[in-house]
């Protein structure tokens, strides 16, 4: 039975962005100055380590963006019907996690609920006790005695799985690199560990090892336990945090799609044309800047919400409605956050337009549009790149803050912000429910830290004001005397 | 007795992308008290690195690789950083090239001087202030007590360099290292600063290490000369001996590459190739690849020092007594080219009463409260196939004239006629025609090419914008031809500008201008950022193109030697106005206007004589508030009351000469 693919707006834009990134990669390959910069980024250990972490997040986010509706039982002679619920490939892959919901809170790796309930004994008497969970540790007859052994067994098998995966990852990298440079895989493997490869594969391998050491056991444990506990309505917190990743990525990347065209075009126009154009653009962004950001965003979001609520017929499913609100949030964030980059680009354009090569182009009567496109824009791209990468983490955090305030994503959308918002109440319980806040915190921290470290490396590589100290290093494979082709 | 300063076999290296760069390689030199040792060489030869190595101020990734540095017998290379900090600015002081960036813009002059006084002489408070005033007065800053509270932006370039010298003197140094101290200054200011340096050196008996690329400065200042090439000193000698007979082929080439009037109409000697990369191991002489007299031995054996004459030493196999040097290769006789036709040529470009005023806006409504008269009534004639040089100090409005002719800057008044047709910004077709006929070559070879475009695209751009050639294949062919014409390889069209040296970039800029077949090229100081040998190549190229295509040049420059070599006519500009113009020979041999005389007198010649002190005591006034009457009168020794009252009218002296001075009325 065929499934019905559902393409949400954010999915579409996310894939368009990925396609654009691939296109940009191909373009960079042909531009020596950009290639040199990226090569420097790839040779940077911390950058590659954070890129590895980011890649894991992106893979989860992309898998979570392939949506569909499962078919319902077919009735002969009628058009096939589909479930109202929209799922993603990621939901299918971690299917168990999504479906194994409990009644309410339960602590990580616990077999009992967090709160006492009245339970009817088989003999008819009633007592208040912690009832057993429906899924967490349900396979054990006596959790108190068997839990430790079961968890140890699962952790060990998880570690074994991690080792196998890690070694095969290493083998693939070594084989591929060795093939590309015409060196034996074993030799490449050793070169990676001596840190002689031009790309910092050692950092990738070490980060991969750390991630797998955590992910392997977690994966094995989550088959029978709630590794990070459950929330108020009994949803697995691990599942919630993993689902939040897509929301964070969408906010962090799609917003720049809105920001960039505005910031780049207005910055260029203001800087190059000057005069009244400059005055108008400066007036607009100083005015926009002087309105408190959260107020402006709150007002816009509430307006959007009214529009969405009054037109229920626009959306076939609740997922589509939540998605519309997510997209609207991206648009609003984008409309309010272009001013910083615009100001930066205006200043740089003011400097560039006095340079001799722009004067020379003017002496040839080259049109203004063409001068901006061919002479000024390419020389601004490093600023754009740096600010996009650096804004990413800021936007992820902004989503958390806005959702906490209640003007962020739709309450039905799973995000770090909504998790933290609900955690507010949980923290005031006695005894305290700490795990969902901690889970959201750790994942968001990892994502933002990785993004920041990566952004730093990108800035070091592309910002001409960063002083570069050339550190001579043995270059592989030339160091081994097996370089292909003479220098 | 030991020398004041002695460096022996000093080596310094820097980590580079392709290996270790030996920027300074076994350099030995000694300086006595009261003596000036000039280190001469082109850029990239390791002159500045030598100075930094002496001070142990090497950039990140750099380190001393050997040798010793002694100041009065005391070893500097083994000193701790703390000891060195006392030494730097104290017993050894340094002056840098760029006065604009050597002073901290947010501290007053007094504070910056005080830092040095407190560190090295323990002076604070009133004592420091008194000393600082005395120092500023000693470097010729008028009204020193008031200047102490000024910020650097309130001082002119020459004043800043004087303050730098005062700061260097604050620690009462025994050795002063001056790294291109006057390169960023105008000739008249350069003459004053050099005088000042010579005076303080004489008064204090300091030793001085003068680093420069300018033979004229060497001739003026040095007692002894060391020529540096590719990290090595290749020749040393006393000034007199060096200027009488330079020994090393490189030194000789440097002399031959200097443009001068006697060489007018001939090709200048050039040095083929460029300074070799310093991250390689040299097996022979470093200059061998570019040397016209090199033979097998030069490529296989590193030359040692030879002393062919008293007081002169050279590192060249030619002077090995045991070597029967091969007869000097006869240089290919440079064909004498006939100078441009002398019969009265047609006017190509006539500029009449050109004015460019920039409004100074103040207040809430941005009303124009005053005007900077950058160009104030300039009239010029450029003849077809000839070169008009526009000469003047920086800030006099030369470049603005060039840009206003091209309509890169809107002019306030006046007319520009091109081959009899007026050019106006209001008519797009005429403007496009003008842009085909007039093109520009800029000063900074690094700023004039877009780093993100390929060479081919850069050259093509003008052809596309002006519809010179619509067919892509033909354009590519033209680009290749142009590249070959300017002495580059046609296949270089696919490369990016960063792969080229300064001289090559300037060739590309010339090819870009040529692409639209212009009749006139405005050259805005095209060689001032280049080394002498490269300058010679570019001047040869420009002259060749003039002969081939009958091009006219409007050559904007402050370099009198280049004018003497290249120009047919000269216009001297001062504060937005032309003060004297006429045929080059007449104006340069027999200058009439006092300003022209000052300018010519300030140029240090390589004959070692100095033609009297520069009369112009002050610097150029601001064009915002030009002095009443003749603009030059505050600097003029012959100024009369008449000069203070009225600006002199243009006075024709016959033979095309015009001067604006009351002396000739």
PDB file of N, CA and C in Angstrom, chain B residues 76-150:
ATOM      1  N   UNK B  76      73.483  41.212  22.371  1.00  0.00           N
ATOM      2  CA  UNK B  76      72.049  41.430  22.464  1.00  0.00           C
ATOM      3  C   UNK B  76      71.250  40.154  22.306  1.00  0.00           C
ATOM      4  N   UNK B  77      71.813  39.189  21.580  1.00  0.00           N
ATOM      5  CA  UNK B  77      71.012  38.012  21.255  1.00  0.00           C
ATOM      6  C   UNK B  77      70.752  37.141  22.476  1.00  0.00           C
ATOM      7  N   UNK B  78      71.586  37.264  23.515  1.00  0.00           N
ATOM      8  CA  UNK B  78      71.379  36.410  24.681  1.00  0.00           C
ATOM      9  C   UNK B  78      70.650  37.138  25.801  1.00  0.00           C
ATOM     10  N   UNK B  79      70.212  38.385  25.539  1.00  0.00           N
ATOM     11  CA  UNK B  79      69.506  39.143  26.582  1.00  0.00           C
ATOM     12  C   UNK B  79      68.120  38.574  26.819  1.00  0.00           C
ATOM     13  N   UNK B  80      67.643  38.762  28.038  1.00  0.00           N
ATOM     14  CA  UNK B  80      66.264  38.365  28.315  1.00  0.00           C
ATOM     15  C   UNK B  80      65.328  39.414  27.753  1.00  0.00           C
ATOM     16  N   UNK B  81      64.063  39.050  27.666  1.00  0.00           N
ATOM     17  CA  UNK B  81      63.067  39.970  27.118  1.00  0.00           C
ATOM     18  C   UNK B  81      62.989  41.237  27.980  1.00  0.00           C
ATOM     19  N   UNK B  82      63.121  41.085  29.305  1.00  0.00           N
ATOM     20  CA  UNK B  82      63.041  42.251  30.190  1.00  0.00           C
ATOM     21  C   UNK B  82      64.204  43.206  29.938  1.00  0.00           C
ATOM     22  N   UNK B  83      65.397  42.646  29.762  1.00  0.00           N
ATOM     23  CA  UNK B  83      66.559  43.501  29.476  1.00  0.00           C
ATOM     24  C   UNK B  83      66.368  44.210  28.139  1.00  0.00           C
ATOM     25  N   UNK B  84      65.814  43.451  27.169  1.00  0.00           N
ATOM     26  CA  UNK B  84      65.622  44.027  25.846  1.00  0.00           C
ATOM     27  C   UNK B  84      64.632  45.177  25.892  1.00  0.00           C
ATOM     28  N   UNK B  85      63.634  45.052  26.768  1.00  0.00           N
ATOM     29  CA  UNK B  85      62.618  46.093  26.817  1.00  0.00           C
ATOM     30  C   UNK B  85      63.239  47.420  27.261  1.00  0.00           C
ATOM     31  N   UNK B  86      64.203  47.316  28.175  1.00  0.00           N
ATOM     32  CA  UNK B  86      64.919  48.529  28.570  1.00  0.00           C
ATOM     33  C   UNK B  86      65.754  49.080  27.432  1.00  0.00           C
ATOM     34  N   UNK B  87      66.264  48.159  26.641  1.00  0.00           N
ATOM     35  CA  UNK B  87      67.169  48.555  25.564  1.00  0.00           C
ATOM     36  C   UNK B  87      66.418  49.234  24.421  1.00  0.00           C
ATOM     37  N   UNK B  88      65.282  48.605  24.046  1.00  0.00           N
ATOM     38  CA  UNK B  88      64.502  49.143  22.933  1.00  0.00           C
ATOM     39  C   UNK B  88      63.943  50.496  23.325  1.00  0.00           C
ATOM     40  N   UNK B  89      64.106  51.451  22.448  1.00  0.00           N
ATOM     41  CA  UNK B  89      63.618  52.790  22.771  1.00  0.00           C
ATOM     42  C   UNK B  89      64.556  53.527  23.706  1.00  0.00           C
ATOM     43  N   UNK B  90      65.494  52.797  24.295  1.00  0.00           N
ATOM     44  CA  UNK B  90      66.487  53.432  25.145  1.00  0.00           C
ATOM     45  C   UNK B  90      67.778  53.581  24.378  1.00  0.00           C
ATOM     46  N   UNK B  91      68.651  52.576  24.520  1.00  0.00           N
ATOM     47  CA  UNK B  91      69.935  52.711  23.839  1.00  0.00           C
ATOM     48  C   UNK B  91      69.816  52.492  22.341  1.00  0.00           C
ATOM     49  N   UNK B  92      68.817  51.707  21.937  1.00  0.00           N
ATOM     50  CA  UNK B  92      68.569  51.535  20.504  1.00  0.00           C
ATOM     51  C   UNK B  92      67.141  51.990  20.241  1.00  0.00           C
ATOM     52  N   UNK B  93      66.980  52.962  19.358  1.00  0.00           N
ATOM     53  CA  UNK B  93      65.628  53.447  19.059  1.00  0.00           C
ATOM     54  C   UNK B  93      65.330  53.211  17.589  1.00  0.00           C
ATOM     55  N   UNK B  94      64.065  53.205  17.280  1.00  0.00           N
ATOM     56  CA  UNK B  94      63.677  52.894  15.906  1.00  0.00           C
ATOM     57  C   UNK B  94      62.605  53.865  15.422  1.00  0.00           C
ATOM     58  N   UNK B  95      62.703  54.250  14.154  1.00  0.00           N
ATOM     59  CA  UNK B  95      61.675  55.077  13.515  1.00  0.00           C
ATOM     60  C   UNK B  95      61.098  54.272  12.372  1.00  0.00           C
ATOM     61  N   UNK B  96      59.789  54.233  12.294  1.00  0.00           N
ATOM     62  CA  UNK B  96      59.162  53.415  11.262  1.00  0.00           C
ATOM     63  C   UNK B  96      58.759  54.256  10.077  1.00  0.00           C
ATOM     64  N   UNK B  97      58.321  53.544   9.031  1.00  0.00           N
ATOM     65  CA  UNK B  97      58.043  54.197   7.754  1.00  0.00           C
ATOM     66  C   UNK B  97      56.804  55.076   7.800  1.00  0.00           C
ATOM     67  N   UNK B  98      55.741  54.536   8.408  1.00  0.00           N
ATOM     68  CA  UNK B  98      54.443  55.189   8.255  1.00  0.00           C
ATOM     69  C   UNK B  98      54.137  56.032   9.485  1.00  0.00           C
ATOM     70  N   UNK B  99      54.323  57.357   9.421  1.00  0.00           N
ATOM     71  CA  UNK B  99      54.078  58.161  10.624  1.00  0.00           C
ATOM     72  C   UNK B  99      52.620  58.114  11.047  1.00  0.00           C
ATOM     73  N   UNK B 100      51.717  57.871  10.066  1.00  0.00           N
ATOM     74  CA  UNK B 100      50.291  57.931  10.388  1.00  0.00           C
ATOM     75  C   UNK B 100      49.886  56.800  11.320  1.00  0.00           C
ATOM     76  N   UNK B 101      50.549  55.662  11.253  1.00  0.00           N
ATOM     77  CA  UNK B 101      50.129  54.536  12.071  1.00  0.00           C
ATOM     78  C   UNK B 101      51.089  54.245  13.204  1.00  0.00           C
ATOM     79  N   UNK B 102      52.180  54.989  13.312  1.00  0.00           N
ATOM     80  CA  UNK B 102      53.138  54.714  14.374  1.00  0.00           C
ATOM     81  C   UNK B 102      52.785  55.422  15.664  1.00  0.00           C
ATOM     82  N   UNK B 103      51.841  56.364  15.606  1.00  0.00           N
ATOM     83  CA  UNK B 103      51.425  57.058  16.825  1.00  0.00           C
ATOM     84  C   UNK B 103      50.032  56.571  17.207  1.00  0.00           C
ATOM     85  N   UNK B 104      49.814  56.411  18.488  1.00  0.00           N
ATOM     86  CA  UNK B 104      48.511  55.981  18.965  1.00  0.00           C
ATOM     87  C   UNK B 104      47.525  57.149  18.861  1.00  0.00           C
ATOM     88  N   UNK B 105      46.441  56.982  18.074  1.00  0.00           N
ATOM     89  CA  UNK B 105      45.570  58.124  17.796  1.00  0.00           C
ATOM     90  C   UNK B 105      44.773  58.618  18.999  1.00  0.00           C
ATOM     91  N   UNK B 106      44.658  57.854  20.078  1.00  0.00           N
ATOM     92  CA  UNK B 106      43.821  58.306  21.191  1.00  0.00           C
ATOM     93  C   UNK B 106      44.632  58.880  22.353  1.00  0.00           C
ATOM     94  N   UNK B 107      45.954  58.952  22.207  1.00  0.00           N
ATOM     95  CA  UNK B 107      46.772  59.545  23.264  1.00  0.00           C
ATOM     96  C   UNK B 107      47.404  60.826  22.745  1.00  0.00           C
ATOM     97  N   UNK B 108      47.582  61.810  23.629  1.00  0.00           N
ATOM     98  CA  UNK B 108      48.226  63.040  23.183  1.00  0.00           C
ATOM     99  C   UNK B 108      49.708  62.770  22.946  1.00  0.00           C
ATOM    100  N   UNK B 109      50.298  63.667  22.181  1.00  0.00           N
ATOM    101  CA  UNK B 109      51.719  63.572  21.896  1.00  0.00           C
ATOM    102  C   UNK B 109      52.525  63.535  23.193  1.00  0.00           C
ATOM    103  N   UNK B 110      52.100  64.380  24.142  1.00  0.00           N
ATOM    104  CA  UNK B 110      52.818  64.460  25.415  1.00  0.00           C
ATOM    105  C   UNK B 110      52.794  63.133  26.164  1.00  0.00           C
ATOM    106  N   UNK B 111      51.621  62.487  26.205  1.00  0.00           N
ATOM    107  CA  UNK B 111      51.516  61.209  26.896  1.00  0.00           C
ATOM    108  C   UNK B 111      52.453  60.177  26.278  1.00  0.00           C
ATOM    109  N   UNK B 112      52.502  60.173  24.939  1.00  0.00           N
ATOM    110  CA  UNK B 112      53.299  59.154  24.267  1.00  0.00           C
ATOM    111  C   UNK B 112      54.786  59.403  24.463  1.00  0.00           C
ATOM    112  N   UNK B 113      55.153  60.686  24.449  1.00  0.00           N
ATOM    113  CA  UNK B 113      56.554  61.016  24.737  1.00  0.00           C
ATOM    114  C   UNK B 113      56.874  60.658  26.188  1.00  0.00           C
ATOM    115  N   UNK B 114      55.913  60.948  27.082  1.00  0.00           N
ATOM    116  CA  UNK B 114      56.114  60.715  28.502  1.00  0.00           C
ATOM    117  C   UNK B 114      56.365  59.254  28.826  1.00  0.00           C
ATOM    118  N   UNK B 115      55.681  58.368  28.110  1.00  0.00           N
ATOM    119  CA  UNK B 115      55.887  56.938  28.318  1.00  0.00           C
ATOM    120  C   UNK B 115      57.342  56.565  28.163  1.00  0.00           C
ATOM    121  N   UNK B 116      57.918  57.078  27.086  1.00  0.00           N
ATOM    122  CA  UNK B 116      59.309  56.754  26.812  1.00  0.00           C
ATOM    123  C   UNK B 116      60.225  57.381  27.865  1.00  0.00           C
ATOM    124  N   UNK B 117      59.912  58.623  28.247  1.00  0.00           N
ATOM    125  CA  UNK B 117      60.754  59.304  29.238  1.00  0.00           C
ATOM    126  C   UNK B 117      60.690  58.594  30.586  1.00  0.00           C
ATOM    127  N   UNK B 118      59.493  58.133  30.969  1.00  0.00           N
ATOM    128  CA  UNK B 118      59.349  57.460  32.256  1.00  0.00           C
ATOM    129  C   UNK B 118      60.064  56.119  32.241  1.00  0.00           C
ATOM    130  N   UNK B 119      59.945  55.425  31.132  1.00  0.00           N
ATOM    131  CA  UNK B 119      60.530  54.078  31.045  1.00  0.00           C
ATOM    132  C   UNK B 119      62.055  54.135  31.055  1.00  0.00           C
ATOM    133  N   UNK B 120      62.606  55.051  30.260  1.00  0.00           N
ATOM    134  CA  UNK B 120      64.048  54.981  30.044  1.00  0.00           C
ATOM    135  C   UNK B 120      64.839  55.986  30.864  1.00  0.00           C
ATOM    136  N   UNK B 121      64.187  57.078  31.282  1.00  0.00           N
ATOM    137  CA  UNK B 121      64.958  58.066  32.034  1.00  0.00           C
ATOM    138  C   UNK B 121      64.357  58.359  33.393  1.00  0.00           C
ATOM    139  N   UNK B 122      63.276  57.632  33.722  1.00  0.00           N
ATOM    140  CA  UNK B 122      62.679  57.782  35.040  1.00  0.00           C
ATOM    141  C   UNK B 122      62.111  59.169  35.293  1.00  0.00           C
ATOM    142  N   UNK B 123      61.793  59.892  34.208  1.00  0.00           N
ATOM    143  CA  UNK B 123      61.270  61.246  34.396  1.00  0.00           C
ATOM    144  C   UNK B 123      59.756  61.208  34.478  1.00  0.00           C
ATOM    145  N   UNK B 124      59.188  61.943  35.420  1.00  0.00           N
ATOM    146  CA  UNK B 124      57.742  62.012  35.548  1.00  0.00           C
ATOM    147  C   UNK B 124      57.331  63.446  35.825  1.00  0.00           C
ATOM    148  N   UNK B 125      56.031  63.708  35.665  1.00  0.00           N
ATOM    149  CA  UNK B 125      55.493  64.998  36.068  1.00  0.00           C
ATOM    150  C   UNK B 125      56.134  66.167  35.331  1.00  0.00           C
ATOM    151  N   UNK B 126      56.467  67.212  36.110  1.00  0.00           N
ATOM    152  CA  UNK B 126      56.939  68.452  35.511  1.00  0.00           C
ATOM    153  C   UNK B 126      58.257  68.259  34.772  1.00  0.00           C
ATOM    154  N   UNK B 127      59.138  67.437  35.367  1.00  0.00           N
ATOM    155  CA  UNK B 127      60.443  67.205  34.730  1.00  0.00           C
ATOM    156  C   UNK B 127      60.257  66.585  33.351  1.00  0.00           C
ATOM    157  N   UNK B 128      59.336  65.612  33.277  1.00  0.00           N
ATOM    158  CA  UNK B 128      59.092  64.950  32.000  1.00  0.00           C
ATOM    159  C   UNK B 128      58.546  65.948  30.990  1.00  0.00           C
ATOM    160  N   UNK B 129      57.648  66.819  31.475  1.00  0.00           N
ATOM    161  CA  UNK B 129      57.030  67.771  30.563  1.00  0.00           C
ATOM    162  C   UNK B 129      58.071  68.739  29.993  1.00  0.00           C
ATOM    163  N   UNK B 130      58.929  69.222  30.867  1.00  0.00           N
ATOM    164  CA  UNK B 130      59.964  70.148  30.410  1.00  0.00           C
ATOM    165  C   UNK B 130      60.861  69.475  29.371  1.00  0.00           C
ATOM    166  N   UNK B 131      61.249  68.241  29.678  1.00  0.00           N
ATOM    167  CA  UNK B 131      62.100  67.522  28.727  1.00  0.00           C
ATOM    168  C   UNK B 131      61.376  67.299  27.407  1.00  0.00           C
ATOM    169  N   UNK B 132      60.079  66.953  27.499  1.00  0.00           N
ATOM    170  CA  UNK B 132      59.321  66.693  26.280  1.00  0.00           C
ATOM    171  C   UNK B 132      59.249  67.948  25.414  1.00  0.00           C
ATOM    172  N   UNK B 133      59.029  69.109  26.065  1.00  0.00           N
ATOM    173  CA  UNK B 133      58.985  70.362  25.303  1.00  0.00           C
ATOM    174  C   UNK B 133      60.326  70.586  24.621  1.00  0.00           C
ATOM    175  N   UNK B 134      61.411  70.344  25.363  1.00  0.00           N
ATOM    176  CA  UNK B 134      62.732  70.540  24.780  1.00  0.00           C
ATOM    177  C   UNK B 134      62.945  69.615  23.588  1.00  0.00           C
ATOM    178  N   UNK B 135      62.479  68.378  23.715  1.00  0.00           N
ATOM    179  CA  UNK B 135      62.648  67.417  22.617  1.00  0.00           C
ATOM    180  C   UNK B 135      61.872  67.855  21.386  1.00  0.00           C
ATOM    181  N   UNK B 136      60.625  68.278  21.592  1.00  0.00           N
ATOM    182  CA  UNK B 136      59.818  68.698  20.449  1.00  0.00           C
ATOM    183  C   UNK B 136      60.444  69.911  19.784  1.00  0.00           C
ATOM    184  N   UNK B 137      60.965  70.821  20.610  1.00  0.00           N
ATOM    185  CA  UNK B 137      61.632  71.987  20.032  1.00  0.00           C
ATOM    186  C   UNK B 137      62.865  71.549  19.250  1.00  0.00           C
ATOM    187  N   UNK B 138      63.553  70.541  19.770  1.00  0.00           N
ATOM    188  CA  UNK B 138      64.769  70.081  19.105  1.00  0.00           C
ATOM    189  C   UNK B 138      64.484  69.481  17.736  1.00  0.00           C
ATOM    190  N   UNK B 139      63.298  68.899  17.555  1.00  0.00           N
ATOM    191  CA  UNK B 139      62.992  68.336  16.238  1.00  0.00           C
ATOM    192  C   UNK B 139      62.248  69.356  15.375  1.00  0.00           C
ATOM    193  N   UNK B 140      62.293  70.618  15.797  1.00  0.00           N
ATOM    194  CA  UNK B 140      61.800  71.689  14.927  1.00  0.00           C
ATOM    195  C   UNK B 140      60.300  71.816  14.909  1.00  0.00           C
ATOM    196  N   UNK B 141      59.623  71.504  16.002  1.00  0.00           N
ATOM    197  CA  UNK B 141      58.176  71.719  16.048  1.00  0.00           C
ATOM    198  C   UNK B 141      57.924  73.053  16.719  1.00  0.00           C
ATOM    199  N   UNK B 142      57.330  74.001  15.987  1.00  0.00           N
ATOM    200  CA  UNK B 142      57.093  75.318  16.569  1.00  0.00           C
ATOM    201  C   UNK B 142      56.035  75.243  17.657  1.00  0.00           C
ATOM    202  N   UNK B 143      56.123  76.110  18.647  1.00  0.00           N
ATOM    203  CA  UNK B 143      55.141  76.196  19.713  1.00  0.00           C
ATOM    204  C   UNK B 143      55.008  74.850  20.445  1.00  0.00           C
ATOM    205  N   UNK B 144      56.176  74.308  20.844  1.00  0.00           N
ATOM    206  CA  UNK B 144      56.236  72.934  21.338  1.00  0.00           C
ATOM    207  C   UNK B 144      55.369  72.721  22.570  1.00  0.00           C
ATOM    208  N   UNK B 145      55.322  73.696  23.460  1.00  0.00           N
ATOM    209  CA  UNK B 145      54.588  73.501  24.713  1.00  0.00           C
ATOM    210  C   UNK B 145      53.107  73.248  24.443  1.00  0.00           C
ATOM    211  N   UNK B 146      52.552  73.928  23.443  1.00  0.00           N
ATOM    212  CA  UNK B 146      51.139  73.748  23.147  1.00  0.00           C
ATOM    213  C   UNK B 146      50.908  72.428  22.392  1.00  0.00           C
ATOM    214  N   UNK B 147      51.843  72.100  21.523  1.00  0.00           N
ATOM    215  CA  UNK B 147      51.719  70.891  20.712  1.00  0.00           C
ATOM    216  C   UNK B 147      51.689  69.625  21.554  1.00  0.00           C
ATOM    217  N   UNK B 148      52.232  69.719  22.769  1.00  0.00           N
ATOM    218  CA  UNK B 148      52.324  68.558  23.636  1.00  0.00           C
ATOM    219  C   UNK B 148      50.947  67.984  23.951  1.00  0.00           C
ATOM    220  N   UNK B 149      49.934  68.870  23.972  1.00  0.00           N
ATOM    221  CA  UNK B 149      48.592  68.413  24.315  1.00  0.00           C
ATOM    222  C   UNK B 149      47.757  68.106  23.077  1.00  0.00           C
ATOM    223  N   UNK B 150      48.394  68.109  21.928  1.00  0.00           N
ATOM    224  CA  UNK B 150      47.674  67.793  20.696  1.00  0.00           C
ATOM    225  C   UNK B 150      47.597  66.285  20.505  1.00  0.00           C
TER     226      UNK B 150
END
